[in-house]
Tab-separated table of C-alpha atoms in Angstrom:
chain	number	residue	atom	x	y	z
A	19	UNK	CA	-36.237	17.019	12.870
A	20	UNK	CA	-33.466	18.179	10.800
A	21	UNK	CA	-31.251	15.673	8.716
A	22	UNK	CA	-27.708	14.645	9.560
A	23	UNK	CA	-24.970	14.496	6.886
A	24	UNK	CA	-21.506	12.825	7.330
A	25	UNK	CA	-18.042	13.289	5.739
A	26	UNK	CA	-17.345	9.833	4.378
A	27	UNK	CA	-13.624	10.298	4.877
A	28	UNK	CA	-13.235	11.694	8.342
A	29	UNK	CA	-16.727	11.244	10.098
A	30	UNK	CA	-17.440	14.818	10.720
A	31	UNK	CA	-21.251	15.136	11.073
A	32	UNK	CA	-23.263	18.233	10.005
A	33	UNK	CA	-26.608	18.066	12.133
A	34	UNK	CA	-28.997	20.628	10.762
A	35	UNK	CA	-30.663	20.979	14.227
A	36	UNK	CA	-27.352	22.103	15.669
A	37	UNK	CA	-25.684	23.777	12.774
A	38	UNK	CA	-21.921	24.413	13.309
A	39	UNK	CA	-21.326	27.340	15.631
A	40	UNK	CA	-17.615	27.397	14.978
A	41	UNK	CA	-17.970	27.672	11.286
A	42	UNK	CA	-20.837	30.024	11.381
A	43	UNK	CA	-23.973	28.023	10.707
A	44	UNK	CA	-26.716	28.763	12.907
A	45	UNK	CA	-28.789	25.880	14.421
A	46	UNK	CA	-31.604	25.093	11.831
A	47	UNK	CA	-29.424	25.865	8.764
A	48	UNK	CA	-30.308	23.322	6.014
A	49	UNK	CA	-27.320	21.337	4.582
A	50	UNK	CA	-28.982	22.137	1.206
A	51	UNK	CA	-28.506	25.884	1.820
A	52	UNK	CA	-24.726	25.736	2.373
A	53	UNK	CA	-22.530	27.085	-0.141
A	54	UNK	CA	-21.503	24.757	-3.175
A	55	UNK	CA	-18.037	25.512	-2.266
A	56	UNK	CA	-18.415	23.678	1.188
A	57	UNK	CA	-15.741	21.352	2.029
A	58	UNK	CA	-15.565	19.261	5.152
A	59	UNK	CA	-14.633	21.581	8.125
A	60	UNK	CA	-12.408	18.855	9.513
A	61	UNK	CA	-10.464	17.266	6.853
A	62	UNK	CA	-11.123	19.521	3.699
A	63	UNK	CA	-10.800	16.876	1.393
A	64	UNK	CA	-14.452	15.996	0.707
A	65	UNK	CA	-16.936	18.312	-0.929
A	66	UNK	CA	-20.498	19.062	-0.130
A	67	UNK	CA	-21.774	16.532	-2.796
A	68	UNK	CA	-19.624	13.855	-1.263
A	69	UNK	CA	-21.465	13.945	2.047
A	70	UNK	CA	-23.858	11.239	2.977
A	71	UNK	CA	-27.091	11.506	4.831
A	72	UNK	CA	-27.028	9.441	7.869
A	73	UNK	CA	-29.993	8.398	10.461
A	74	UNK	CA	-30.323	11.118	12.868
B	10	UNK	CA	6.434	-3.415	24.339
B	11	UNK	CA	2.640	-2.866	24.214
B	12	UNK	CA	0.892	-5.383	21.903
B	13	UNK	CA	-2.383	-4.499	20.414
B	14	UNK	CA	-4.883	-7.369	20.058
B	15	UNK	CA	-8.116	-7.669	18.199
B	16	UNK	CA	-10.436	-10.635	17.923
B	17	UNK	CA	-11.982	-10.831	14.337
B	18	UNK	CA	-14.253	-13.420	12.760
B	19	UNK	CA	-11.149	-14.673	10.780
B	20	UNK	CA	-9.017	-15.128	14.060
B	21	UNK	CA	-7.056	-12.825	16.335
B	22	UNK	CA	-4.899	-9.953	14.960
B	23	UNK	CA	-1.920	-8.850	16.972
B	24	UNK	CA	0.386	-5.863	16.313
B	25	UNK	CA	3.301	-4.498	18.060
B	26	UNK	CA	4.586	-0.826	17.061
B	27	UNK	CA	8.264	-1.116	16.956
B	28	UNK	CA	8.575	2.585	16.574
B	29	UNK	CA	6.497	3.163	19.790
B	30	UNK	CA	9.353	4.415	21.929
B	31	UNK	CA	11.492	5.793	18.854
B	32	UNK	CA	8.739	8.597	18.568
B	33	UNK	CA	10.408	10.246	21.594
B	34	UNK	CA	12.955	11.355	19.057
B	35	UNK	CA	10.167	13.948	17.654
B	36	UNK	CA	9.736	15.116	21.068
B	37	UNK	CA	13.428	15.814	21.918
B	38	UNK	CA	14.462	16.990	18.477
B	39	UNK	CA	12.660	20.159	19.469
B	40	UNK	CA	15.436	20.699	21.990
B	41	UNK	CA	18.433	20.365	19.750
B	42	UNK	CA	19.717	24.016	19.885
B	43	UNK	CA	20.884	23.070	23.577
B	44	UNK	CA	23.182	20.522	22.029
B	45	UNK	CA	25.147	23.565	20.700
B	46	UNK	CA	24.747	25.686	23.784
B	47	UNK	CA	26.055	22.839	25.961
B	48	UNK	CA	28.840	22.147	23.727
B	49	UNK	CA	29.884	25.916	23.727
B	50	UNK	CA	29.478	26.061	27.435
B	51	UNK	CA	31.770	23.160	28.120
B	52	UNK	CA	34.442	24.219	25.368
B	53	UNK	CA	34.342	27.925	25.382
B	54	UNK	CA	34.495	27.852	21.634
B	55	UNK	CA	31.587	29.557	19.773
B	56	UNK	CA	32.011	27.255	16.674
B	57	UNK	CA	30.337	24.513	18.640
B	58	UNK	CA	27.133	26.554	18.257
B	59	UNK	CA	27.159	25.212	14.529
B	60	UNK	CA	26.792	21.675	16.007
B	61	UNK	CA	22.975	21.502	15.726
B	62	UNK	CA	23.417	22.447	11.949
B	63	UNK	CA	25.855	19.674	11.343
B	64	UNK	CA	23.227	17.288	13.158
B	65	UNK	CA	20.541	18.402	10.757
B	66	UNK	CA	22.084	18.734	7.448
B	67	UNK	CA	25.344	16.704	7.887
B	68	UNK	CA	24.107	13.570	10.198
B	69	UNK	CA	20.493	13.556	8.931
B	70	UNK	CA	20.959	12.622	5.304
B	71	UNK	CA	23.678	10.200	6.410
B	72	UNK	CA	21.451	8.535	8.943
B	73	UNK	CA	18.658	8.412	6.416
B	74	UNK	CA	20.951	6.720	4.008
B	75	UNK	CA	22.413	4.306	6.498
B	76	UNK	CA	19.336	3.362	8.500
B	77	UNK	CA	17.320	3.133	5.203
B	78	UNK	CA	13.566	2.899	4.819
B	79	UNK	CA	10.711	1.330	6.849
B	80	UNK	CA	7.779	0.239	4.740
B	81	UNK	CA	5.703	-1.388	7.555
B	82	UNK	CA	2.164	-0.498	7.952
B	83	UNK	CA	-0.105	-1.400	10.856
B	84	UNK	CA	-2.813	-3.752	10.025
B	85	UNK	CA	-5.980	-1.615	9.065
B	86	UNK	CA	-8.045	-3.379	11.559
B	87	UNK	CA	-5.610	-2.326	14.409
B	88	UNK	CA	-5.702	1.461	13.195
B	89	UNK	CA	-8.627	2.455	15.458
B	90	UNK	CA	-6.838	0.997	18.617
B	91	UNK	CA	-3.590	2.867	17.740
B	92	UNK	CA	-5.412	6.020	17.217
B	93	UNK	CA	-7.207	5.705	20.650
B	94	UNK	CA	-4.002	5.025	22.264
B	95	UNK	CA	-3.355	8.229	24.348
B	96	UNK	CA	0.475	7.815	24.592
B	97	UNK	CA	1.063	9.070	20.869
B	98	UNK	CA	-1.147	12.195	21.534
B	99	UNK	CA	0.664	12.889	24.815
B	100	UNK	CA	4.091	13.057	22.907
B	101	UNK	CA	2.736	15.612	20.422
B	102	UNK	CA	1.146	17.738	23.132
B	103	UNK	CA	4.583	17.376	25.299
B	104	UNK	CA	6.462	18.716	22.399
B	105	UNK	CA	4.758	22.079	22.665
B	106	UNK	CA	6.522	23.560	25.866
B	107	UNK	CA	9.839	22.100	24.496
B	108	UNK	CA	9.628	24.471	21.421
B	109	UNK	CA	9.269	27.554	23.639
B	110	UNK	CA	12.103	26.137	25.840
B	111	UNK	CA	14.213	26.006	22.659
B	112	UNK	CA	13.421	29.571	21.860
B	113	UNK	CA	13.912	31.031	25.399
B	114	UNK	CA	17.161	28.946	25.949
B	115	UNK	CA	18.620	30.188	22.567
B	116	UNK	CA	17.534	33.891	23.316
B	117	UNK	CA	19.029	33.764	26.784
B	118	UNK	CA	22.437	32.380	25.571
B	119	UNK	CA	22.256	35.127	22.750
B	120	UNK	CA	21.294	37.874	25.041
B	121	UNK	CA	23.729	37.126	27.980
B	122	UNK	CA	26.998	35.504	26.819
B	123	UNK	CA	28.425	38.483	24.835
B	124	UNK	CA	28.813	36.422	21.655
B	125	UNK	CA	30.258	37.426	18.385
B	126	UNK	CA	27.875	38.416	15.594
B	127	UNK	CA	28.159	35.087	14.064
B	128	UNK	CA	27.657	33.276	17.370
B	129	UNK	CA	24.381	35.066	17.587
B	130	UNK	CA	23.564	34.062	14.086
B	131	UNK	CA	24.420	30.460	14.546
B	132	UNK	CA	22.119	30.358	17.528
B	133	UNK	CA	19.264	32.201	15.609
B	134	UNK	CA	19.453	29.844	12.650
B	135	UNK	CA	19.597	26.503	14.928
B	136	UNK	CA	16.720	27.682	17.019
B	137	UNK	CA	14.784	28.705	13.743
B	138	UNK	CA	15.324	25.141	12.402
B	139	UNK	CA	14.217	23.498	15.528
B	140	UNK	CA	10.938	25.834	15.722
B	141	UNK	CA	10.291	25.317	12.157
B	142	UNK	CA	9.681	21.815	13.421
B	143	UNK	CA	7.225	23.605	15.767
B	144	UNK	CA	5.034	24.284	12.581
B	145	UNK	CA	5.292	20.549	12.157
B	146	UNK	CA	4.133	19.820	15.725
B	147	UNK	CA	1.450	22.464	15.068
B	148	UNK	CA	0.452	20.608	11.905
B	149	UNK	CA	-0.010	17.217	13.694
B	150	UNK	CA	-2.107	18.920	16.393
B	151	UNK	CA	-3.935	21.194	14.094
B	152	UNK	CA	-5.365	18.380	12.059
B	153	UNK	CA	-6.878	16.753	14.862
B	154	UNK	CA	-10.582	16.979	16.365
B	155	UNK	CA	-10.106	17.661	19.797
B	156	UNK	CA	-10.443	21.246	21.196
B	157	UNK	CA	-7.201	20.756	23.342
B	158	UNK	CA	-5.176	19.661	20.453
B	159	UNK	CA	-6.363	22.564	18.228
B	160	UNK	CA	-5.740	25.095	20.966
B	161	UNK	CA	-2.126	23.768	21.419
B	162	UNK	CA	-1.538	23.901	17.706
B	163	UNK	CA	-2.350	27.832	17.918
B	164	UNK	CA	0.079	28.111	20.839
B	165	UNK	CA	2.955	26.309	19.441
B	166	UNK	CA	2.607	28.149	16.070
B	167	UNK	CA	3.118	31.333	18.172
B	168	UNK	CA	6.711	30.155	18.664
B	169	UNK	CA	7.728	30.659	15.061
B	170	UNK	CA	5.303	33.572	14.450
B	171	UNK	CA	3.279	31.430	12.112
B	172	UNK	CA	-0.214	31.488	13.602
B	173	UNK	CA	-1.996	31.436	10.311
B	174	UNK	CA	-0.609	28.154	9.434
B	175	UNK	CA	-3.420	25.719	10.624
B	176	UNK	CA	-6.147	27.730	8.620
B	177	UNK	CA	-4.095	28.150	5.491
B	178	UNK	CA	-2.840	24.408	5.588
B	179	UNK	CA	-6.132	22.698	6.447
B	180	UNK	CA	-8.617	24.831	4.535
B	181	UNK	CA	-6.472	25.990	1.843
B	182	UNK	CA	-3.563	23.735	1.002
B	183	UNK	CA	-5.466	20.565	1.439
B	184	UNK	CA	-8.404	21.795	-0.661
B	185	UNK	CA	-6.075	23.122	-3.378
B	186	UNK	CA	-3.054	20.745	-3.104
B	187	UNK	CA	-1.282	19.898	-6.593
B	188	UNK	CA	-3.122	22.447	-8.534
B	189	UNK	CA	-1.788	25.594	-10.117
B	190	UNK	CA	-3.836	27.539	-7.748
B	191	UNK	CA	-2.032	26.486	-4.616
B	192	UNK	CA	0.595	28.756	-3.549
B	193	UNK	CA	2.031	25.977	-1.342
B	194	UNK	CA	2.456	23.463	-4.089
B	195	UNK	CA	5.776	23.986	-6.071
B	196	UNK	CA	5.844	23.985	-9.881
B	197	UNK	CA	8.198	22.137	-12.272
B	198	UNK	CA	10.970	24.415	-13.190
B	199	UNK	CA	10.322	26.756	-10.288
B	200	UNK	CA	13.282	27.176	-7.826
B	201	UNK	CA	12.711	27.142	-4.160
B	202	UNK	CA	13.609	30.950	-4.115
B	203	UNK	CA	10.874	31.770	-6.685
B	204	UNK	CA	8.523	29.492	-4.845
B	205	UNK	CA	9.193	31.195	-1.544
B	206	UNK	CA	8.171	34.630	-2.957
B	207	UNK	CA	4.985	33.056	-4.031
B	208	UNK	CA	4.235	30.655	-1.080
B	209	UNK	CA	4.969	33.096	1.900
B	210	UNK	CA	2.627	36.010	1.027
B	211	UNK	CA	0.259	33.511	-0.702
B	212	UNK	CA	-0.349	31.442	2.355
B	213	UNK	CA	-0.973	34.526	4.480
B	214	UNK	CA	-3.403	35.949	2.087
B	215	UNK	CA	-5.387	32.707	1.759
B	216	UNK	CA	-5.454	31.979	5.577
B	217	UNK	CA	-6.926	35.572	5.936
B	218	UNK	CA	-9.538	35.330	3.369
B	219	UNK	CA	-10.663	31.990	4.821
B	220	UNK	CA	-10.875	33.297	8.306
B	221	UNK	CA	-12.653	36.413	7.109
B	222	UNK	CA	-15.160	34.214	5.309
B	223	UNK	CA	-15.808	32.270	8.439
B	224	UNK	CA	-16.161	35.096	10.731
B	225	UNK	CA	-18.324	36.970	8.371
B	226	UNK	CA	-20.702	34.135	8.472
B	227	UNK	CA	-20.734	34.528	12.100
B	228	UNK	CA	-21.744	38.176	11.781
B	229	UNK	CA	-18.204	39.246	13.339
B	230	UNK	CA	-15.556	41.494	11.999
B	231	UNK	CA	-12.217	39.999	10.812
B	232	UNK	CA	-10.502	42.031	13.374
B	233	UNK	CA	-12.463	40.344	16.258
B	234	UNK	CA	-10.839	38.277	19.084
B	235	UNK	CA	-12.396	35.129	17.588
B	236	UNK	CA	-10.062	35.528	14.771
B	237	UNK	CA	-7.762	32.432	15.452
B	238	UNK	CA	-4.877	33.915	13.408
B	239	UNK	CA	-4.927	36.964	15.646
B	240	UNK	CA	-5.046	34.872	18.830
B	241	UNK	CA	-1.882	33.055	17.942
B	242	UNK	CA	-0.138	36.326	16.932
B	243	UNK	CA	-1.004	37.760	20.163
B	244	UNK	CA	0.927	34.922	22.012
B	245	UNK	CA	3.739	35.688	19.612
B	246	UNK	CA	3.848	39.322	20.269
B	247	UNK	CA	3.737	38.766	24.151
B	248	UNK	CA	6.576	36.335	23.917
B	249	UNK	CA	8.869	38.075	21.595
B	250	UNK	CA	8.350	41.579	23.199
B	251	UNK	CA	9.349	39.927	26.555
B	252	UNK	CA	12.393	38.657	25.032
B	253	UNK	CA	13.377	41.965	23.837
B	254	UNK	CA	12.489	43.480	27.290
B	255	UNK	CA	14.523	40.877	28.980
B	256	UNK	CA	17.632	40.676	26.723
B	257	UNK	CA	17.820	43.991	24.813
B	258	UNK	CA	18.062	45.137	21.186
B	259	UNK	CA	20.072	42.043	20.105
B	260	UNK	CA	16.905	40.273	20.141
B	261	UNK	CA	15.540	42.021	17.115
B	262	UNK	CA	17.963	40.517	14.714
B	263	UNK	CA	18.107	37.229	16.429
B	264	UNK	CA	14.111	37.017	16.352
B	265	UNK	CA	13.927	38.029	12.827
B	266	UNK	CA	16.483	35.329	11.748
B	267	UNK	CA	14.805	32.997	14.072
B	268	UNK	CA	11.303	33.483	12.618
B	269	UNK	CA	12.544	33.465	9.063
B	270	UNK	CA	14.282	30.384	9.428
B	271	UNK	CA	11.324	28.737	10.846
B	272	UNK	CA	9.136	29.733	7.970
B	273	UNK	CA	11.892	28.642	5.634
B	274	UNK	CA	11.606	25.130	7.034
B	275	UNK	CA	8.022	25.147	6.149
B	276	UNK	CA	8.855	26.470	2.535
B	277	UNK	CA	11.267	23.841	2.112
B	278	UNK	CA	8.661	21.129	3.146
B	279	UNK	CA	6.176	22.575	0.942
B	280	UNK	CA	8.536	22.703	-1.794
B	281	UNK	CA	9.767	18.969	-1.931
B	282	UNK	CA	6.201	17.600	-1.036
B	283	UNK	CA	4.304	18.148	-4.046
B	284	UNK	CA	6.923	19.345	-6.767
B	285	UNK	CA	5.422	19.438	-10.262
B	286	UNK	CA	2.522	17.132	-9.276
B	287	UNK	CA	-0.815	17.940	-10.858
B	288	UNK	CA	-4.562	16.814	-10.180
B	289	UNK	CA	-6.483	16.809	-13.438
B	290	UNK	CA	-9.786	18.949	-13.821
B	291	UNK	CA	-12.931	16.739	-14.218
B	292	UNK	CA	-15.914	17.526	-16.606
B	293	UNK	CA	-17.642	19.193	-13.687
B	294	UNK	CA	-15.030	21.814	-13.482
B	295	UNK	CA	-13.745	20.458	-10.104
B	296	UNK	CA	-10.236	19.106	-9.731
B	297	UNK	CA	-10.072	15.104	-9.227
B	298	UNK	CA	-9.691	14.234	-5.564
B	299	UNK	CA	-6.278	14.383	-4.339
B	300	UNK	CA	-4.748	10.926	-5.000
B	301	UNK	CA	-1.722	9.136	-3.578
B	302	UNK	CA	0.328	9.956	-6.651
B	303	UNK	CA	-0.199	13.781	-5.861
B	304	UNK	CA	2.465	13.821	-3.015
B	305	UNK	CA	6.109	12.957	-2.978
B	306	UNK	CA	6.910	10.404	0.025
B	307	UNK	CA	9.844	8.982	1.960
B	308	UNK	CA	9.905	6.097	4.312
B	309	UNK	CA	13.506	7.136	5.431
B	310	UNK	CA	13.456	5.994	9.061
B	311	UNK	CA	15.403	8.824	10.794
B	312	UNK	CA	13.717	11.998	9.472
B	313	UNK	CA	10.303	10.332	9.677
B	314	UNK	CA	11.006	9.818	13.370
B	315	UNK	CA	11.833	13.412	14.024
B	316	UNK	CA	9.034	14.568	11.816
B	317	UNK	CA	6.067	12.574	13.257
B	318	UNK	CA	5.865	10.647	9.825
B	319	UNK	CA	5.137	13.771	7.984
B	320	UNK	CA	6.947	12.201	5.019
B	321	UNK	CA	4.341	9.643	4.564
B	322	UNK	CA	2.577	12.413	2.826
B	323	UNK	CA	0.203	10.734	0.341
B	324	UNK	CA	-1.654	8.871	3.255
B	325	UNK	CA	-1.860	12.300	5.025
B	326	UNK	CA	-3.408	13.987	2.034
B	327	UNK	CA	-5.849	11.199	1.548
B	328	UNK	CA	-6.960	11.201	5.267
B	329	UNK	CA	-5.726	14.449	7.005
B	330	UNK	CA	-7.213	13.719	10.321
B	331	UNK	CA	-5.455	10.276	10.573
B	332	UNK	CA	-2.858	10.497	13.453
B	333	UNK	CA	0.935	10.124	12.849
B	334	UNK	CA	1.338	6.602	14.113
B	335	UNK	CA	-1.161	5.135	11.918
B	336	UNK	CA	-0.013	6.644	8.551
B	337	UNK	CA	0.786	3.954	6.008
B	338	UNK	CA	3.140	3.537	3.193
B	339	UNK	CA	1.813	2.859	-0.280
B	340	UNK	CA	3.359	1.011	-3.065
B	341	UNK	CA	3.880	2.987	-6.246
B	342	UNK	CA	3.679	6.571	-4.901
B	343	UNK	CA	6.186	9.242	-5.910
B	344	UNK	CA	9.210	8.595	-3.789
B	345	UNK	CA	11.983	10.896	-2.830
B	346	UNK	CA	15.635	9.640	-2.901
B	347	UNK	CA	16.404	10.706	0.496
B	348	UNK	CA	14.591	12.223	3.650
B	349	UNK	CA	13.647	15.737	3.983
B	350	UNK	CA	17.135	16.758	5.615
B	351	UNK	CA	18.844	15.382	2.575
B	352	UNK	CA	16.328	16.943	-0.125
B	353	UNK	CA	16.148	20.454	1.467
B	354	UNK	CA	19.759	21.142	0.678
B	355	UNK	CA	19.495	19.773	-2.734
B	356	UNK	CA	16.596	22.195	-3.236
B	357	UNK	CA	18.787	25.179	-2.154
B	358	UNK	CA	20.926	24.466	-5.285
B	359	UNK	CA	18.077	24.711	-7.964
B	360	UNK	CA	20.356	23.276	-10.901
B	361	UNK	CA	20.937	20.114	-8.953
B	362	UNK	CA	17.452	19.951	-8.003
B	363	UNK	CA	15.957	20.109	-11.445
B	364	UNK	CA	18.644	17.566	-12.471
B	365	UNK	CA	17.676	14.979	-9.934
B	366	UNK	CA	13.911	15.663	-9.588
B	367	UNK	CA	12.526	16.681	-13.165
B	368	UNK	CA	13.515	13.195	-14.739
B	369	UNK	CA	12.026	11.534	-11.627
B	370	UNK	CA	8.888	13.514	-11.939
B	371	UNK	CA	8.480	12.673	-15.547
B	372	UNK	CA	9.027	9.156	-14.986
B	373	UNK	CA	6.197	8.542	-12.588
B	374	UNK	CA	3.816	6.079	-14.042
B	375	UNK	CA	0.875	8.334	-14.182
B	376	UNK	CA	2.964	11.056	-15.970
B	377	UNK	CA	4.870	8.614	-17.996
B	378	UNK	CA	6.837	11.272	-19.795
B	379	UNK	CA	3.752	13.275	-20.631
B	380	UNK	CA	4.668	16.960	-19.556
B	381	UNK	CA	1.026	18.171	-20.155
B	382	UNK	CA	0.345	16.094	-16.810
B	383	UNK	CA	2.850	18.146	-14.846
B	384	UNK	CA	2.203	21.301	-12.912
B	385	UNK	CA	4.684	23.482	-14.796
B	386	UNK	CA	5.867	27.096	-13.861
B	387	UNK	CA	4.168	29.196	-16.697
B	388	UNK	CA	7.271	31.316	-16.997
B	389	UNK	CA	9.325	28.088	-17.858
B	390	UNK	CA	6.545	26.342	-19.853
B	391	UNK	CA	7.902	27.094	-23.319
B	392	UNK	CA	11.592	25.933	-22.403
B	393	UNK	CA	10.509	22.817	-20.667
B	394	UNK	CA	7.927	21.779	-23.326
B	395	UNK	CA	10.644	22.060	-25.868
B	396	UNK	CA	13.002	20.200	-23.717
B	397	UNK	CA	10.812	17.305	-22.612
B	398	UNK	CA	7.970	17.044	-25.144
B	399	UNK	CA	8.313	13.886	-27.280
B	400	UNK	CA	8.764	14.607	-31.106
B	401	UNK	CA	5.822	13.449	-33.225
B	402	UNK	CA	6.341	9.686	-34.130
B	403	UNK	CA	9.388	9.078	-32.101
B	404	UNK	CA	10.461	8.648	-28.674
B	405	UNK	CA	10.876	11.875	-27.104
B	406	UNK	CA	13.398	13.273	-24.809
B	407	UNK	CA	11.220	12.912	-21.838
B	408	UNK	CA	10.568	9.321	-22.398
B	409	UNK	CA	14.136	8.650	-22.963
B	410	UNK	CA	15.162	10.433	-19.706
B	411	UNK	CA	12.307	8.491	-18.050
B	412	UNK	CA	13.653	5.337	-19.371
B	413	UNK	CA	17.209	6.135	-18.379
B	414	UNK	CA	16.013	6.815	-14.914
B	415	UNK	CA	14.111	3.499	-14.769
B	416	UNK	CA	17.278	1.719	-15.857
B	417	UNK	CA	19.464	3.502	-13.494
B	418	UNK	CA	17.037	2.725	-10.578
B	419	UNK	CA	17.032	-0.994	-11.817
């Protein structure tokens, strides 16, 4: 089971099992492996290090 | 009028949005070129085609001054109910076809009425201003999470031929706002005419780079049909070619002026929204998060009602996905002296703009006369630092000007 990370501002969730097809992250892509420049795809005002792991 | 009610541990909270039906102004404002067309049809005098310009820049600032400001906020507990209410999003979605109607109506009138060159010009300018608001409609829709709203954003942005806006704005401007790197944040000492030459090409380049990066991750070429910029441009191409086919070559200057005027509305908004404001760099090398004091705001009633609350800009940057009906006023944020329709013409006369805005900028509490905390145009830096830097051991010019402004305001 992959982990799920959530944007603390807008609630966008990155589910490692699903990836994010629109953004070009294949299913199974670990959150850790995303670029350090990753910003929330929905609100763009929270950086990768701001994301919080939530129960999947 | 609809009342929202929420039971909480500390009792019942009720809220009525007094602006609920006034938001229809945002919907119908897209149609304002028809006011000029109607007046021309009735009177036969082409001068009436200038009526929409008078409404925008004559009546708009006066109404903002006369009706004043609205500082009311919905209670935070009620915001989820407001956000869920489909009424508000229905209005933004209904605005989309009205922008197409505005372009088609003005093009029809320009192409069929044998107008003088200045009649065509007035029509193109008023339709361009109305469809610059199409970028505002696309802005509200493009920040939302539903696919329907995101698709409608791409469609409405096709009217002013600005299909790269959502990518540029959401993924570029919101990330880089109030930094020297942002082509869509204006700098102190930079006139709007200089800003436009940096903003218009810079916005396109950034949008294209962001979309290229996304498509590359997907293993696609930037020229693929999945390129969302090209999708919107395709709609623009189809609409504008059809207008040329239908109404002839007069459409070439008409559409060029219409498109440019629409872009110019965005340039004007970008110019006034973050003038001179600067996020500080943290030890990590990242810029501090965008704070409420990194945007200029206006609570003026009239222009907020025709702009889907765009002027409550600090809350928008703090929470970009928040819907227009829930955007809040904050105390102690940078405030513009009038709504956008008054501030835009001021920006078009750079010496006046600098005279009004530079002291106001330096007087902001977080800047407090310290010009090193301002996003200054590098070409003007030496001059402005000399003009506003406080002399060692005494109250400097900037502080004096700041104090004067505070005294004037009091």
